[in-house]
Protein backbone atom coordinates (compact mmCIF):
# COMPACT_ATOMS: atom_id res chain seq x y z
CA MET A 1 30.95 29.99 12.02
CA PHE A 2 27.24 28.81 13.56
CA ASP A 3 26.15 28.08 10.28
CA THR A 4 28.78 26.27 9.26
CA GLN A 5 28.78 24.15 13.12
CA PHE A 6 25.32 23.16 12.45
CA LYS A 7 25.02 22.02 8.72
CA ARG A 8 27.98 19.61 10.41
CA GLN A 9 25.20 18.89 12.89
CA VAL A 10 23.40 18.27 10.57
CA GLU A 11 25.09 16.64 7.54
CA ASN A 12 26.08 14.30 10.98
CA LEU A 13 22.74 13.53 11.68
CA LEU A 14 21.20 12.25 7.84
CA GLU A 15 24.76 10.34 7.10
CA PRO A 16 23.58 6.56 8.05
CA ALA A 17 20.87 7.25 6.03
CA GLY A 18 22.68 8.15 2.96
CA ILE A 19 20.78 12.15 2.58
CA SER A 20 23.44 14.59 1.94
CA ILE A 21 23.31 18.03 1.76
CA ASN A 22 23.53 19.61 -1.97
CA GLY A 23 23.99 16.15 -3.51
CA THR A 24 23.45 14.56 -6.92
CA ASN A 25 20.36 12.23 -5.54
CA ALA A 26 16.79 12.69 -5.97
CA TRP A 27 16.36 12.40 -2.24
CA ASP A 28 19.34 14.70 -1.12
CA ILE A 29 17.75 17.87 -0.28
CA ARG A 30 19.22 21.43 -2.13
CA VAL A 31 19.06 24.34 0.59
CA HIS A 32 19.00 28.08 -0.33
CA ASP A 33 18.51 29.62 2.77
CA SER A 34 21.63 28.62 5.90
CA ARG A 35 19.48 29.10 8.32
CA LEU A 36 17.50 26.43 8.10
CA PHE A 37 20.36 24.12 9.76
CA GLN A 38 19.45 26.36 13.37
CA ARG A 39 15.73 25.30 12.36
CA ILE A 40 15.54 22.02 12.02
CA LEU A 41 17.71 21.45 15.08
CA ALA A 42 15.58 24.17 17.17
CA HIS A 43 12.49 22.60 16.26
CA GLY A 44 12.84 19.48 14.86
CA ASN A 45 9.77 18.39 12.06
CA LEU A 46 7.88 21.40 12.94
CA GLY A 47 11.02 23.79 11.67
CA PHE A 48 12.01 21.24 8.55
CA GLY A 49 8.23 21.28 7.63
CA GLU A 50 7.99 25.60 8.15
CA ALA A 51 10.90 25.65 6.29
CA TYR A 52 9.97 23.97 3.26
CA MET A 53 6.93 25.98 3.25
CA ASP A 54 8.87 29.32 3.08
CA ALA A 55 11.18 27.92 0.03
CA TRP A 56 14.03 27.65 2.12
CA TRP A 57 15.22 24.11 1.00
CA ASP A 58 13.90 21.82 -2.37
CA CYS A 59 14.17 17.79 -2.69
CA ASP A 60 13.17 16.04 -5.73
CA ALA A 61 11.65 13.23 -3.64
CA ILE A 62 10.10 14.33 -0.65
CA ASP A 63 8.97 10.48 0.18
CA GLU A 64 12.27 9.18 -0.27
CA LEU A 65 13.48 11.57 1.86
CA PHE A 66 11.09 10.65 5.00
CA PHE A 67 11.46 7.11 4.53
CA ARG A 68 15.25 7.20 4.90
CA ILE A 69 15.14 9.88 7.99
CA LEU A 70 12.34 7.58 9.57
CA HIS A 71 13.70 4.17 8.71
CA ASN A 72 16.59 5.15 9.60
CA ARG A 73 14.86 6.45 13.19
CA ILE A 74 16.71 10.12 12.47
CA ASN A 75 13.93 11.46 13.50
CA LYS A 76 14.44 10.10 17.20
CA LYS A 77 17.48 11.75 17.55
CA ILE A 78 16.16 15.37 17.55
CA ALA A 79 14.16 16.63 20.97
CA THR A 80 12.94 19.84 20.64
CA PHE A 81 10.55 21.70 23.36
CA GLY A 82 7.87 21.57 21.66
CA ILE A 83 7.70 17.39 21.08
CA PHE A 84 7.84 17.99 24.32
CA ALA A 85 5.35 20.32 25.32
CA SER A 86 2.42 18.78 22.85
CA SER A 87 3.19 15.45 24.79
CA LEU A 88 2.70 16.65 27.76
CA ALA A 89 -0.22 19.21 27.00
CA GLY A 90 -2.07 15.35 25.25
CA ARG A 91 -1.40 13.78 28.71
CA ILE A 92 -3.11 16.57 31.03
CA PHE A 93 -5.55 18.04 28.95
CA ASN A 94 -8.07 16.46 26.52
CA LEU A 95 -8.03 18.10 23.47
CA GLN A 96 -10.68 16.31 21.87
CA ILE A 97 -13.05 17.62 24.21
CA PRO A 98 -17.14 18.22 21.99
CA SER A 99 -16.60 21.90 21.72
CA ARG A 100 -12.82 21.31 19.89
CA ALA A 101 -14.67 18.66 17.39
CA PHE A 102 -15.82 20.77 14.59
CA THR A 103 -11.96 21.83 14.73
CA VAL A 104 -10.43 19.97 12.44
CA GLY A 105 -13.56 20.22 10.11
CA GLU A 106 -12.96 24.02 9.95
CA ARG A 107 -9.30 23.73 9.44
CA HIS A 108 -9.08 20.80 7.32
CA TYR A 109 -11.86 19.10 5.64
CA ASN A 110 -13.05 23.08 4.72
CA THR A 111 -10.26 23.72 2.62
CA GLY A 112 -11.97 23.34 -0.61
CA ASN A 113 -13.92 21.46 -2.05
CA ASP A 114 -12.44 21.99 -5.71
CA LEU A 115 -8.82 20.74 -4.20
CA PHE A 116 -11.01 17.91 -2.76
CA SER A 117 -12.61 16.50 -6.04
CA LEU A 118 -9.52 17.55 -8.43
CA MET A 119 -7.65 15.97 -5.83
CA LEU A 120 -9.28 12.42 -5.28
CA ASP A 121 -10.93 9.61 -6.98
CA THR A 122 -14.51 10.17 -8.47
CA GLY A 123 -16.10 8.80 -4.82
CA MET A 124 -14.38 11.99 -3.16
CA ASN A 125 -12.99 8.70 -0.42
CA TYR A 126 -10.53 10.39 1.73
CA SER A 127 -8.37 7.86 2.97
CA CYS A 128 -6.22 4.61 2.64
CA ALA A 129 -7.50 2.55 -0.70
CA TYR A 130 -6.62 -1.40 -1.64
CA TRP A 131 -4.90 -1.30 -4.92
CA GLU A 132 -4.45 -5.58 -4.69
CA ASN A 133 -5.41 -6.66 -7.91
CA CYS A 134 -5.51 -2.71 -8.66
CA ASN A 135 -3.89 -0.32 -11.51
CA ASN A 136 -5.51 3.12 -10.15
CA LEU A 137 -6.35 4.66 -7.69
CA GLU A 138 -10.46 4.93 -9.01
CA GLN A 139 -10.32 0.67 -8.87
CA ALA A 140 -8.65 0.47 -5.05
CA GLN A 141 -11.10 2.87 -3.55
CA GLN A 142 -13.39 0.71 -4.79
CA LYS A 143 -12.22 -2.25 -3.63
CA LYS A 144 -11.23 -0.92 -0.45
CA LEU A 145 -15.27 -0.13 0.12
CA GLN A 146 -16.38 -3.73 -1.06
CA LEU A 147 -13.60 -4.99 1.41
CA ILE A 148 -15.17 -3.03 4.17
CA PHE A 149 -18.82 -4.16 3.73
CA ASP A 150 -18.23 -7.71 2.68
CA LYS A 151 -16.82 -7.70 6.20
CA LEU A 152 -20.13 -6.22 7.89
CA LYS A 153 -21.92 -8.17 5.60
CA LEU A 154 -24.59 -5.80 4.59
CA LYS A 155 -27.65 -7.34 3.98
CA PRO A 156 -30.17 -5.11 1.92
CA GLY A 157 -32.96 -3.43 4.21
CA MET A 158 -29.85 -2.76 7.63
CA LYS A 159 -30.12 0.39 9.19
CA VAL A 160 -25.66 1.46 8.65
CA LEU A 161 -24.59 4.62 10.10
CA ASP A 162 -21.24 6.06 9.22
CA ILE A 163 -18.67 7.81 11.59
CA GLY A 164 -17.08 10.61 9.99
CA CYS A 165 -18.82 10.29 6.16
CA GLY A 166 -16.35 12.71 5.22
CA TRP A 167 -18.05 13.64 1.22
CA GLY A 168 -20.97 10.47 1.47
CA GLY A 169 -18.38 8.04 -1.45
CA ALA A 170 -18.77 5.35 1.34
CA ALA A 171 -22.24 5.86 2.14
CA LEU A 172 -23.74 6.17 -1.34
CA TYR A 173 -21.58 3.29 -2.58
CA ALA A 174 -23.13 0.96 0.43
CA ALA A 175 -26.44 1.90 -0.21
CA LYS A 176 -26.51 1.40 -3.66
CA HIS A 177 -24.51 -1.78 -4.35
CA TYR A 178 -25.47 -3.44 -0.49
CA GLY A 179 -29.68 -1.43 -0.69
CA VAL A 180 -28.69 -0.58 2.55
CA ASN A 181 -29.94 3.03 4.02
CA VAL A 182 -26.95 4.66 5.59
CA THR A 183 -27.00 7.56 7.76
CA GLY A 184 -23.39 9.14 7.28
CA ILE A 185 -22.35 12.40 10.44
CA THR A 186 -19.22 15.19 9.90
CA VAL A 187 -17.81 17.75 11.35
CA SER A 188 -17.02 19.70 8.46
CA ASN A 189 -20.17 22.09 7.06
CA LYS A 190 -18.53 21.38 3.69
CA GLN A 191 -18.60 17.91 3.42
CA ALA A 192 -21.92 17.90 5.07
CA GLN A 193 -22.99 20.32 2.17
CA PHE A 194 -21.32 18.40 -0.50
CA ALA A 195 -22.33 14.92 0.47
CA GLN A 196 -26.13 16.10 0.84
CA GLN A 197 -26.21 16.91 -2.60
CA PHE A 198 -23.85 14.24 -3.79
CA CYS A 199 -25.99 11.24 -2.39
CA ASN A 200 -29.15 12.34 -3.44
CA ASP A 201 -30.31 9.16 -2.46
CA PRO A 202 -33.48 9.17 -0.28
CA SER A 203 -31.62 5.99 1.38
CA VAL A 204 -28.33 8.29 2.49
CA SER A 205 -28.81 10.82 5.33
CA ILE A 206 -26.15 13.36 6.60
CA LYS A 207 -25.86 14.64 9.04
CA LEU A 208 -23.60 17.45 11.38
CA CYS A 209 -22.51 16.15 14.35
CA ASP A 210 -20.04 14.59 16.87
CA TYR A 211 -20.39 11.32 17.10
CA ARG A 212 -21.08 11.81 21.19
CA SER A 213 -25.02 13.34 20.05
CA LEU A 214 -25.55 9.37 18.87
CA ASN A 215 -28.34 7.75 20.37
CA ASP A 216 -30.31 5.68 17.50
CA LYS A 217 -29.92 2.34 17.07
CA TYR A 218 -27.80 0.53 14.25
CA ASP A 219 -27.29 -2.51 12.78
CA ARG A 220 -23.61 -1.95 11.34
CA ILE A 221 -21.84 0.90 12.09
CA TYR A 222 -18.69 1.54 10.47
CA SER A 223 -15.56 4.87 10.79
CA ILE A 224 -13.51 5.22 7.68
CA GLY A 225 -9.81 8.17 9.02
CA MET A 226 -12.20 9.06 11.80
CA PHE A 227 -10.24 7.32 14.76
CA GLU A 228 -7.33 9.66 14.73
CA HIS A 229 -9.39 12.10 15.83
CA VAL A 230 -10.66 10.85 18.97
CA GLY A 231 -7.48 11.23 20.94
CA HIS A 232 -6.98 8.81 23.52
CA LYS A 233 -8.60 10.32 27.21
CA ASN A 234 -11.90 9.58 24.63
CA TYR A 235 -11.28 6.09 23.30
CA ARG A 236 -12.92 4.03 25.98
CA HIS A 237 -16.10 6.25 25.18
CA TYR A 238 -15.85 6.16 21.88
CA PHE A 239 -16.09 2.40 21.84
CA GLU A 240 -19.16 2.84 24.61
CA VAL A 241 -20.65 5.19 22.03
CA ILE A 242 -20.97 2.36 19.24
CA ASP A 243 -22.19 -0.36 22.08
CA GLN A 244 -25.20 1.81 22.94
CA CYS A 245 -26.03 2.29 19.12
CA LEU A 246 -25.46 -0.72 17.92
CA ALA A 247 -27.59 -3.82 17.58
CA LYS A 248 -26.71 -6.54 19.93
CA ASP A 249 -26.41 -8.86 16.92
CA GLY A 250 -24.08 -6.16 14.80
CA LEU A 251 -20.65 -5.88 13.94
CA CYS A 252 -18.72 -1.94 13.34
CA LEU A 253 -15.11 -2.02 11.48
CA ILE A 254 -13.10 0.74 12.30
CA HIS A 255 -10.39 1.70 9.49
CA THR A 256 -7.82 3.87 11.13
CA ILE A 257 -4.09 4.78 10.83
CA GLY A 258 -2.09 3.19 13.72
CA GLY A 259 0.87 3.09 15.04
CA ASN A 260 3.72 1.85 16.59
CA GLU A 261 4.15 2.93 19.89
CA PRO A 262 1.77 4.49 22.13
CA SER A 263 1.13 8.65 21.89
CA THR A 264 -0.36 11.73 23.73
CA SER A 265 0.10 13.70 21.10
CA THR A 266 0.69 14.11 17.40
CA ASP A 267 3.38 15.64 15.18
CA PRO A 268 4.32 19.17 15.59
CA TRP A 269 3.82 20.10 12.12
CA ILE A 270 0.71 17.80 11.18
CA SER A 271 -0.95 19.02 13.72
CA LYS A 272 -0.23 23.27 13.12
CA TYR A 273 -0.82 22.86 9.39
CA ILE A 274 -2.69 19.60 8.64
CA PHE A 275 -5.09 18.23 11.48
CA PRO A 276 -5.36 19.71 14.64
CA ASN A 277 -5.81 18.06 17.59
CA SER A 278 -5.64 14.30 15.45
CA MET A 279 -3.75 12.06 17.67
CA ILE A 280 -2.19 8.37 16.40
CA PRO A 281 -3.63 5.41 18.06
CA ALA A 282 -1.53 2.86 19.43
CA ALA A 283 -3.15 -1.11 18.86
CA SER A 284 -2.38 -0.93 22.89
CA GLN A 285 -4.13 2.18 23.24
CA ILE A 286 -7.27 0.59 20.41
CA THR A 287 -6.94 -2.81 22.09
CA ASP A 288 -7.79 -1.34 26.32
CA ALA A 289 -10.47 0.63 24.68
CA TYR A 290 -12.39 -1.84 23.47
CA GLU A 291 -11.91 -4.85 25.71
CA GLY A 292 -14.82 -5.67 27.78
CA ILE A 293 -17.06 -3.87 25.19
CA PHE A 294 -16.36 -5.48 21.95
CA VAL A 295 -14.93 -9.17 20.43
CA LEU A 296 -12.41 -8.72 18.28
CA GLU A 297 -13.42 -10.63 14.75
CA ASP A 298 -10.29 -9.03 12.68
CA TRP A 299 -7.20 -7.02 12.61
CA HIS A 300 -5.88 -6.75 8.92
CA VAL A 301 -2.69 -4.47 8.46
CA PHE A 302 -1.79 -3.00 4.90
CA ALA A 303 0.23 0.03 5.26
CA HIS A 304 1.88 -0.01 1.60
CA ASP A 305 -1.27 0.93 0.53
CA TYR A 306 -1.23 4.29 1.75
CA TYR A 307 2.21 4.99 0.14
CA LEU A 308 0.61 4.21 -2.99
CA THR A 309 -2.61 6.31 -2.48
CA LEU A 310 -0.98 9.29 -1.34
CA LYS A 311 1.47 8.91 -4.45
CA SER A 312 -1.88 9.53 -6.18
CA TRP A 313 -3.44 12.00 -4.10
CA HIS A 314 0.27 13.78 -5.23
CA GLN A 315 -0.22 13.26 -8.49
CA ASN A 316 -3.59 14.53 -9.03
CA VAL A 317 -2.79 17.20 -7.89
CA GLN A 318 0.37 17.91 -9.84
CA LYS A 319 -2.10 17.51 -12.52
CA ASN A 320 -4.40 19.78 -12.36
CA LEU A 321 -2.34 22.86 -10.96
CA GLU A 322 -3.42 25.08 -13.03
CA LYS A 323 -7.15 24.77 -12.24
CA LEU A 324 -6.15 25.33 -8.43
CA ASN A 325 -3.88 28.13 -9.00
CA GLN A 326 -6.33 31.22 -8.31
CA GLN A 327 -7.93 29.31 -5.60
CA TYR A 328 -4.37 28.39 -3.09
CA SER A 329 -0.99 30.41 -3.23
CA GLU A 330 2.14 28.85 -3.98
CA ARG A 331 3.10 28.49 -0.31
CA PHE A 332 -0.16 26.64 0.10
CA PHE A 333 0.84 24.40 -2.66
CA ARG A 334 4.14 23.49 -0.45
CA MET A 335 2.87 22.58 2.18
CA TRP A 336 0.38 20.37 0.39
CA LYS A 337 2.79 18.84 -0.80
CA TYR A 338 5.33 17.83 2.26
CA TYR A 339 2.05 16.91 3.59
CA LEU A 340 1.39 14.15 1.25
CA LEU A 341 4.75 13.20 0.79
CA SER A 342 6.32 12.93 4.27
CA CYS A 343 3.54 11.06 4.86
CA ALA A 344 3.64 8.82 2.26
CA GLY A 345 7.39 8.17 3.02
CA ALA A 346 6.53 7.96 6.93
CA PHE A 347 3.69 4.51 5.81
CA ARG A 348 6.43 3.29 3.26
CA ALA A 349 9.20 3.15 6.51
CA ARG A 350 6.11 1.35 8.64
CA LYS A 351 6.50 4.27 11.01
CA LEU A 352 2.78 4.39 10.29
CA GLN A 353 0.33 1.62 9.87
CA ILE A 354 -3.50 1.12 8.02
CA TRP A 355 -5.71 -0.97 10.13
CA GLN A 356 -8.88 -2.47 9.95
CA ILE A 357 -10.40 -3.82 12.42
CA LEU A 358 -13.59 -5.94 12.82
CA LEU A 359 -15.87 -5.99 16.35
CA SER A 360 -18.74 -7.41 17.43
CA PRO A 361 -20.68 -6.91 20.02
CA GLN A 362 -20.62 -10.81 21.47
CA GLY A 363 -19.07 -12.61 18.59
CA ILE A 364 -20.18 -14.12 15.72
CA LYS A 365 -21.50 -17.45 16.17
CA GLY A 366 -20.13 -20.10 13.96
CA LEU A 367 -18.23 -19.87 10.63
CA TYR A 368 -17.48 -16.94 9.82
CA ARG A 369 -14.42 -16.61 6.95
CA VAL A 370 -13.15 -12.74 7.16
CA PRO A 371 -13.07 -11.34 3.42
CA ARG A 372 -9.68 -9.67 2.44
């Protein structure tokens, strides 16, 4: 009886989005365990995601499913204690203190270089690509790097800092194509080990450290997909560190995921299984943090490009399942699929954004057209 009542509640929630239970559309939910409905109502996306990992339900188009859920704001109609608790904890505690800085490296970026090397492009770029006039992931990632480094006006011999360098692809590209000297930092020991071998270039130096330990001076500073791990209690200090390390005539570029409203926590499922201690900043939180320190030179938005990037990553994983099967469980693959495609749906629905923010300490003098 209760299962029927819970099912009816979920069906009523999904109806405005055109989503059916056991329907015939690719985005409909096929239910294998009737306990799913209570789990959704009690735990929201955490319960929905864990139920998918446990094979309680399936869907042929998870990205379309999430696009419809988020576009119709169905997620706002389910308030759970877990969401309240994580938001409250984020307000009270600093979950991104230095002693916790390496957690995301250990839990996510150390998942396995074999997985990431088969999922990503050859440059191992784990962030949104730029798809303008591009037909594949390889081209789009190189276009993104060119866009960033042209905005920064890199010149040969410059000293450049890459905060959150990942596997070193961006640093190596800058060194090879722009003739600069790059220091990359990461909180993942597997990334650092890989990057040191991958770059194998005297112009690139890779360090395992937190950004708060930096004290050198650089002509240019950028971070690609790292600001999401800083946390709202640390945003101001983050920009203070950059200000301390950046030359007075320098430039800084932040490439980050953004949200439409301020938050003090992230989605409970994402936090538990993918990016612990992560937090998506709102535009107001970023501007509040840098105002009085930096001058805004440009704010570039291209959110749909991340939908295309995530879909490409998922396709790469699917193509390489046989190579990965011996290292990862079926539950892991279901988790990873849910991660990639639910996030793809969120970007398509514009619940999540991609921003490139160009800043200078004193304002660029004279005429400067920011490349697009």
